[in-house]
Amino acid sequence: AEIVAMPVTTVEAAVRTVIDAKLLIIDNDLYMFRHPLLSEVVYADLLPPQRRRLHRRIAEALQRQPAGALQRADRAGELAFHLDRSGDTEGAFLALLAAADAAEAVAPGAAFGHLERAFDLWDSLGDRTGTANLGDRLWQAADIATSTVGNKRAVELARAAFEVGPPPLGASWGHERLGRYLWATGQLEESRVQFGLAAESLSDDEGIDAALVFAGLGQADLMSGHYETAERWCAKVFDLVATPADNPPAWGMARRVLGMVRSNQGDPDKAVELCQEAVTAATTAQARALAKVYLCVALVDAGRFQDAINTSLDAVAEGQVSGLDQGFGAYFDAVAAESLTRLGRWNEASTVLARQPVANTLPVGLLRVARAEAILAARRGQTDRALDQLAEAEALPIDGYHRSVLNATSAEVHLALGNWGAAAQAAERGREATQTTSALWAARFPMFEVAATVELTLDALARRDATDLTATITRLSQEIATARTFTERPLGRPQRDTAANLAHATASLSRLTTSNPDAWGEAVACWAALGDRWMTATALVREAEAAASVGAADRAVTTLRQAHAIANELDAAPLLSEIDAVSRRTRISIEAPTRLILDQSSTESLGLTPREAEVLTLVAAGRTNRQIGIELFVSDKTASVHVSNILRKLGVNSRVDAAAVAQRLGLS
């Protein structure tokens, strides 16, 4: 009524007419068009002067509201919009800047849009821009762009800001900001140059403003994998900023960086605590989203998968409201999907991953997505998809910190797919890079390497290849011992994830020495405590195999059937295949065994007669001597003689070991 300058009763009667005509509806006391297209038609039908006049009246009505109303992000943005559409360029310009400031803390996406429109108007206004500083506004927009429209635009804005004049917080701050934006676009070498300039530009008298630079350089060193240097930068921040109230952005950034340092040093609980403090201290939606990225990673590293799922999915919802979903949504989804995969909730993980990342997702976000996709696909036995995702990850620009993530992904995926050589190579690369720098990774890579090397060695022994078994056992034992010493140093004990990896590595090595079901039982307990269903089932299979080898039949039956139940629930094709193989060679009935064939070249390489080869296929299928005799029409004693000859020729001590050799040599 105020805008159209008509009595309220007249307006109400007109509105009633339009509602009766089914053009407007009332929803929660709000009037709205039944369909957005109707709104567009009505708006387009107005003459240009009518549009401008209505926009002006709406703007005037907004300006007459109480002073506090326009400090709200939505009202400030609404005023800027109507002034702009009314043709009041100068008024719109000032309102856009005010709206950007009002929205920055709660709706960064909207704030960036206001600034971009203000930049469009800047040149046309000339001296009428008042006290507005273009350089300051360009830096403001660059910082918002990094989490909304993308870091490519942030780089453009930062470079333009440098051309306008000195950065508002000094040259070192400007170079650190530009370095961060370049890093986030994958321009790693260029970012290192800017970080170097930031460090060189620092002076002793910069005061509290230097805290932001220190924190940024700490984050840069963290991403490069330089954890000790990153910690020193954080210490400089806390020397200047004792509490979050003194400088929330600097304190929060340093806190989350220090959290990741502690995680890599082997103290996951402290890491989560520090990252949670950074979330609590965040004063803007953007700072809170960044802090939650770090918190989610810390939770995954600590093995707190359900907490990681809750935190990341909540962050996705918050990002959709604040306009930050484009910058962080893919990363949060990837963390949630990986955690769901480890907990065995594979269908939920697939649903989360179905939300495809957008073009301006950070390279490290794309890496996390590819990692989650590849691990899930490998555990499902989808070889092509897993390898495609791995190739996508390897093509990304990767810094030192995320190089460990990539190596671990490669090792884990290839191990799940049975590509022992590729798994061992990736694990070796990761181990050599982290064995003295990161307690977080120091046990994971040896586990992958031991498991893959054991498989390679067993394959070689089955083929009768020349193999220095003693040297292999000694080398792997040393790697496990080194990892154990390094990872236990921070807390005097390994954390849960580390304990699981060390237990699995130790148990894997026992496959080359003496079958040890108790070692595998420890690995099962560790993985179950962590909640990783796939790894729990994998360890159960090996426990069953080891128990059968030492004659613990009841234990073998129980554990193999537990493994089968998990694998069947997950629909994990590779694991089900391995369980079937163990079932046949241990004669533990899970499902009906399948008769297998040994090819001629393998028979000849083992020095077996055709009859012995036939007996070996029945041994691999889990047949007893009596069952073999019945099937081949020979006596039990004759079957026993054949089995004894086979064990002697293969150089093994048990039927289970003989079956394992046969299966490795191409039973199909």
XYZ file of C-alpha atoms in Angstrom, residues 75-309:
235
model
C 17.405 -5.988 3.739
C 20.710 -4.362 2.799
C 20.911 -6.490 -0.333
C 17.294 -5.768 -1.176
C 17.879 -2.009 -0.934
C 20.953 -2.216 -3.168
C 19.028 -4.221 -5.751
C 16.116 -1.774 -5.960
C 18.349 1.316 -6.063
C 20.333 -0.291 -8.878
C 17.195 -1.146 -10.855
C 15.766 2.321 -10.268
C 18.690 3.916 -12.083
C 20.198 5.555 -8.981
C 23.780 4.532 -9.752
C 25.446 6.434 -6.941
C 22.933 5.330 -4.329
C 23.123 1.747 -5.594
C 26.937 1.782 -5.444
C 27.031 2.813 -1.791
C 24.220 0.414 -0.937
C 26.054 -2.455 -2.674
C 29.151 -1.881 -0.557
C 27.042 -1.727 2.597
C 25.189 -4.886 1.566
C 28.489 -6.700 0.933
C 29.682 -5.800 4.426
C 26.390 -6.890 5.960
C 26.371 -10.219 4.123
C 30.058 -11.146 4.289
C 29.915 -12.917 7.644
C 26.723 -14.912 7.007
C 26.234 -15.168 3.233
C 29.590 -14.817 1.448
C 28.093 -15.814 -1.902
C 25.670 -12.891 -1.796
C 28.413 -10.547 -0.572
C 30.590 -11.421 -3.539
C 27.748 -10.703 -5.958
C 27.265 -7.258 -4.407
C 30.978 -6.452 -4.764
C 31.135 -7.606 -8.374
C 28.220 -5.318 -9.236
C 29.915 -2.440 -7.380
C 33.052 -2.988 -9.480
C 30.882 -2.724 -12.615
C 29.707 0.718 -11.465
C 33.047 1.986 -10.139
C 34.513 3.559 -13.286
C 31.251 5.239 -14.302
C 31.033 7.083 -10.973
C 34.463 8.680 -11.031
C 34.861 11.000 -8.025
C 31.404 10.083 -6.733
C 32.678 6.841 -5.145
C 33.250 8.831 -1.945
C 35.600 7.291 0.593
C 35.460 3.816 -0.959
C 38.922 2.315 -1.517
C 39.139 0.146 -4.633
C 42.191 -1.770 -3.453
C 40.607 -2.694 -0.140
C 37.424 -3.807 -1.866
C 39.352 -5.916 -4.399
C 41.124 -7.729 -1.556
C 37.796 -8.232 0.199
C 36.280 -9.721 -2.943
C 39.336 -11.926 -3.563
C 39.104 -13.436 -0.096
C 35.396 -14.159 -0.535
C 35.882 -15.519 -4.059
C 38.204 -18.257 -2.850
C 35.297 -19.992 -1.118
C 32.460 -19.069 -3.475
C 33.094 -18.583 -7.193
C 36.589 -20.025 -7.208
C 40.257 -19.269 -6.707
C 40.893 -18.396 -10.346
C 38.781 -15.276 -9.842
C 40.482 -14.687 -6.481
C 43.889 -14.625 -8.220
C 42.602 -12.103 -10.796
C 41.225 -9.832 -8.094
C 44.380 -10.024 -5.962
C 46.620 -9.179 -8.909
C 44.342 -6.247 -9.769
C 44.528 -5.098 -6.142
C 48.340 -5.104 -6.242
C 48.168 -2.829 -9.311
C 45.925 -0.362 -7.468
C 48.315 0.100 -4.546
C 49.794 -1.401 -1.378
C 47.652 -4.056 0.358
C 45.773 -2.761 3.426
C 47.703 -4.989 5.842
C 51.085 -4.704 4.165
C 52.989 -6.326 1.319
C 53.739 -9.528 3.245
C 50.010 -10.040 3.862
C 49.200 -9.416 0.198
C 51.829 -11.891 -1.042
C 50.633 -14.521 1.430
C 47.033 -14.067 0.259
C 47.973 -14.315 -3.407
C 50.128 -17.344 -2.653
C 47.175 -19.064 -1.049
C 44.888 -18.363 -4.000
C 47.511 -19.653 -6.429
C 47.993 -22.802 -4.347
C 44.240 -23.378 -4.365
C 44.178 -23.265 -8.184
C 46.994 -25.816 -8.395
C 49.681 -23.314 -9.423
C 52.095 -24.674 -6.840
C 55.347 -23.189 -8.108
C 53.846 -19.711 -8.435
C 52.376 -20.000 -4.950
C 55.776 -20.885 -3.497
C 57.214 -17.729 -5.039
C 54.518 -15.609 -3.381
C 54.976 -17.317 -0.012
C 58.683 -16.624 -0.278
C 58.003 -12.946 -0.981
C 55.647 -12.844 2.003
C 58.358 -14.179 4.301
C 60.957 -11.780 2.873
C 58.619 -8.795 3.304
C 58.043 -9.408 6.998
C 59.577 -6.933 9.378
C 60.019 -7.008 13.133
C 57.725 -4.043 13.736
C 54.575 -5.174 11.907
C 52.797 -5.927 15.173
C 49.606 -7.899 15.521
C 48.776 -7.631 11.804
C 51.723 -9.948 11.127
C 49.840 -12.747 12.914
C 47.713 -13.378 9.829
C 50.833 -13.701 7.701
C 52.441 -16.071 10.212
C 49.322 -18.210 10.222
C 49.148 -18.230 6.430
C 52.796 -19.236 6.105
C 52.190 -21.957 8.673
C 49.370 -23.289 6.525
C 51.618 -23.141 3.453
C 54.319 -25.182 5.196
C 51.715 -27.658 6.432
C 50.513 -28.214 2.877
C 54.134 -28.686 1.774
C 54.574 -31.378 4.424
C 56.966 -29.276 6.526
C 55.338 -29.930 9.893
C 58.051 -28.610 12.210
C 58.255 -25.307 10.317
C 54.473 -25.009 10.319
C 54.450 -25.450 14.092
C 57.026 -22.664 14.510
C 54.871 -20.257 12.492
C 51.883 -21.132 14.699
C 53.936 -20.411 17.804
C 54.671 -16.932 16.412
C 50.935 -16.359 15.999
C 50.173 -17.283 19.590
C 52.979 -15.031 20.809
C 51.112 -12.120 19.219
C 47.537 -13.338 19.648
C 46.961 -14.914 23.029
C 43.208 -15.408 22.680
C 40.797 -15.712 19.763
C 39.276 -12.349 20.692
C 42.581 -10.593 19.899
C 42.521 -11.595 16.224
C 39.937 -14.295 15.386
C 41.108 -15.042 11.790
C 44.789 -15.438 12.734
C 44.125 -17.383 15.941
C 41.642 -19.721 14.249
C 43.902 -20.413 11.274
C 46.901 -21.150 13.486
C 44.789 -23.385 15.708
C 43.576 -25.575 12.851
C 47.053 -25.728 11.279
C 48.510 -26.791 14.611
C 45.744 -29.396 14.810
C 46.913 -31.006 11.573
C 50.509 -30.863 12.779
C 49.499 -32.751 15.933
C 47.631 -35.309 13.844
C 50.758 -35.971 11.803
C 52.781 -36.166 14.990
C 50.571 -39.000 16.214
C 48.241 -37.250 18.671
C 44.794 -37.457 17.006
C 42.775 -36.527 20.085
C 44.710 -33.276 20.499
C 44.309 -32.625 16.782
C 40.523 -32.890 17.004
C 40.493 -30.653 20.083
C 42.510 -27.914 18.362
C 40.423 -28.023 15.198
C 37.216 -27.872 17.224
C 38.563 -24.774 18.973
C 39.111 -23.199 15.553
C 35.485 -23.928 14.609
C 34.237 -22.404 17.857
C 36.355 -19.273 17.385
C 35.185 -18.656 13.803
C 33.262 -15.398 13.454
C 32.167 -15.792 9.829
C 30.591 -18.532 7.742
C 33.723 -18.717 5.606
C 36.084 -19.119 8.574
C 33.767 -21.736 10.076
C 33.713 -23.740 6.825
C 37.519 -23.695 6.571
C 37.856 -24.788 10.183
C 35.378 -27.622 9.609
C 37.414 -28.875 6.646
C 40.353 -29.336 8.989
C 38.160 -30.808 11.714
C 36.715 -33.391 9.330
C 40.185 -34.489 8.218
C 41.337 -34.702 11.846
C 38.306 -36.867 12.701
C 39.027 -39.252 9.815
C 42.702 -39.451 10.792
C 41.604 -40.267 14.337
C 39.324 -43.031 13.092
C 36.205 -41.219 14.331
C 34.276 -41.917 11.172
C 30.735 -41.293 12.415
C 31.756 -37.932 13.855
C 33.366 -37.086 10.511
C 30.144 -37.982 8.685
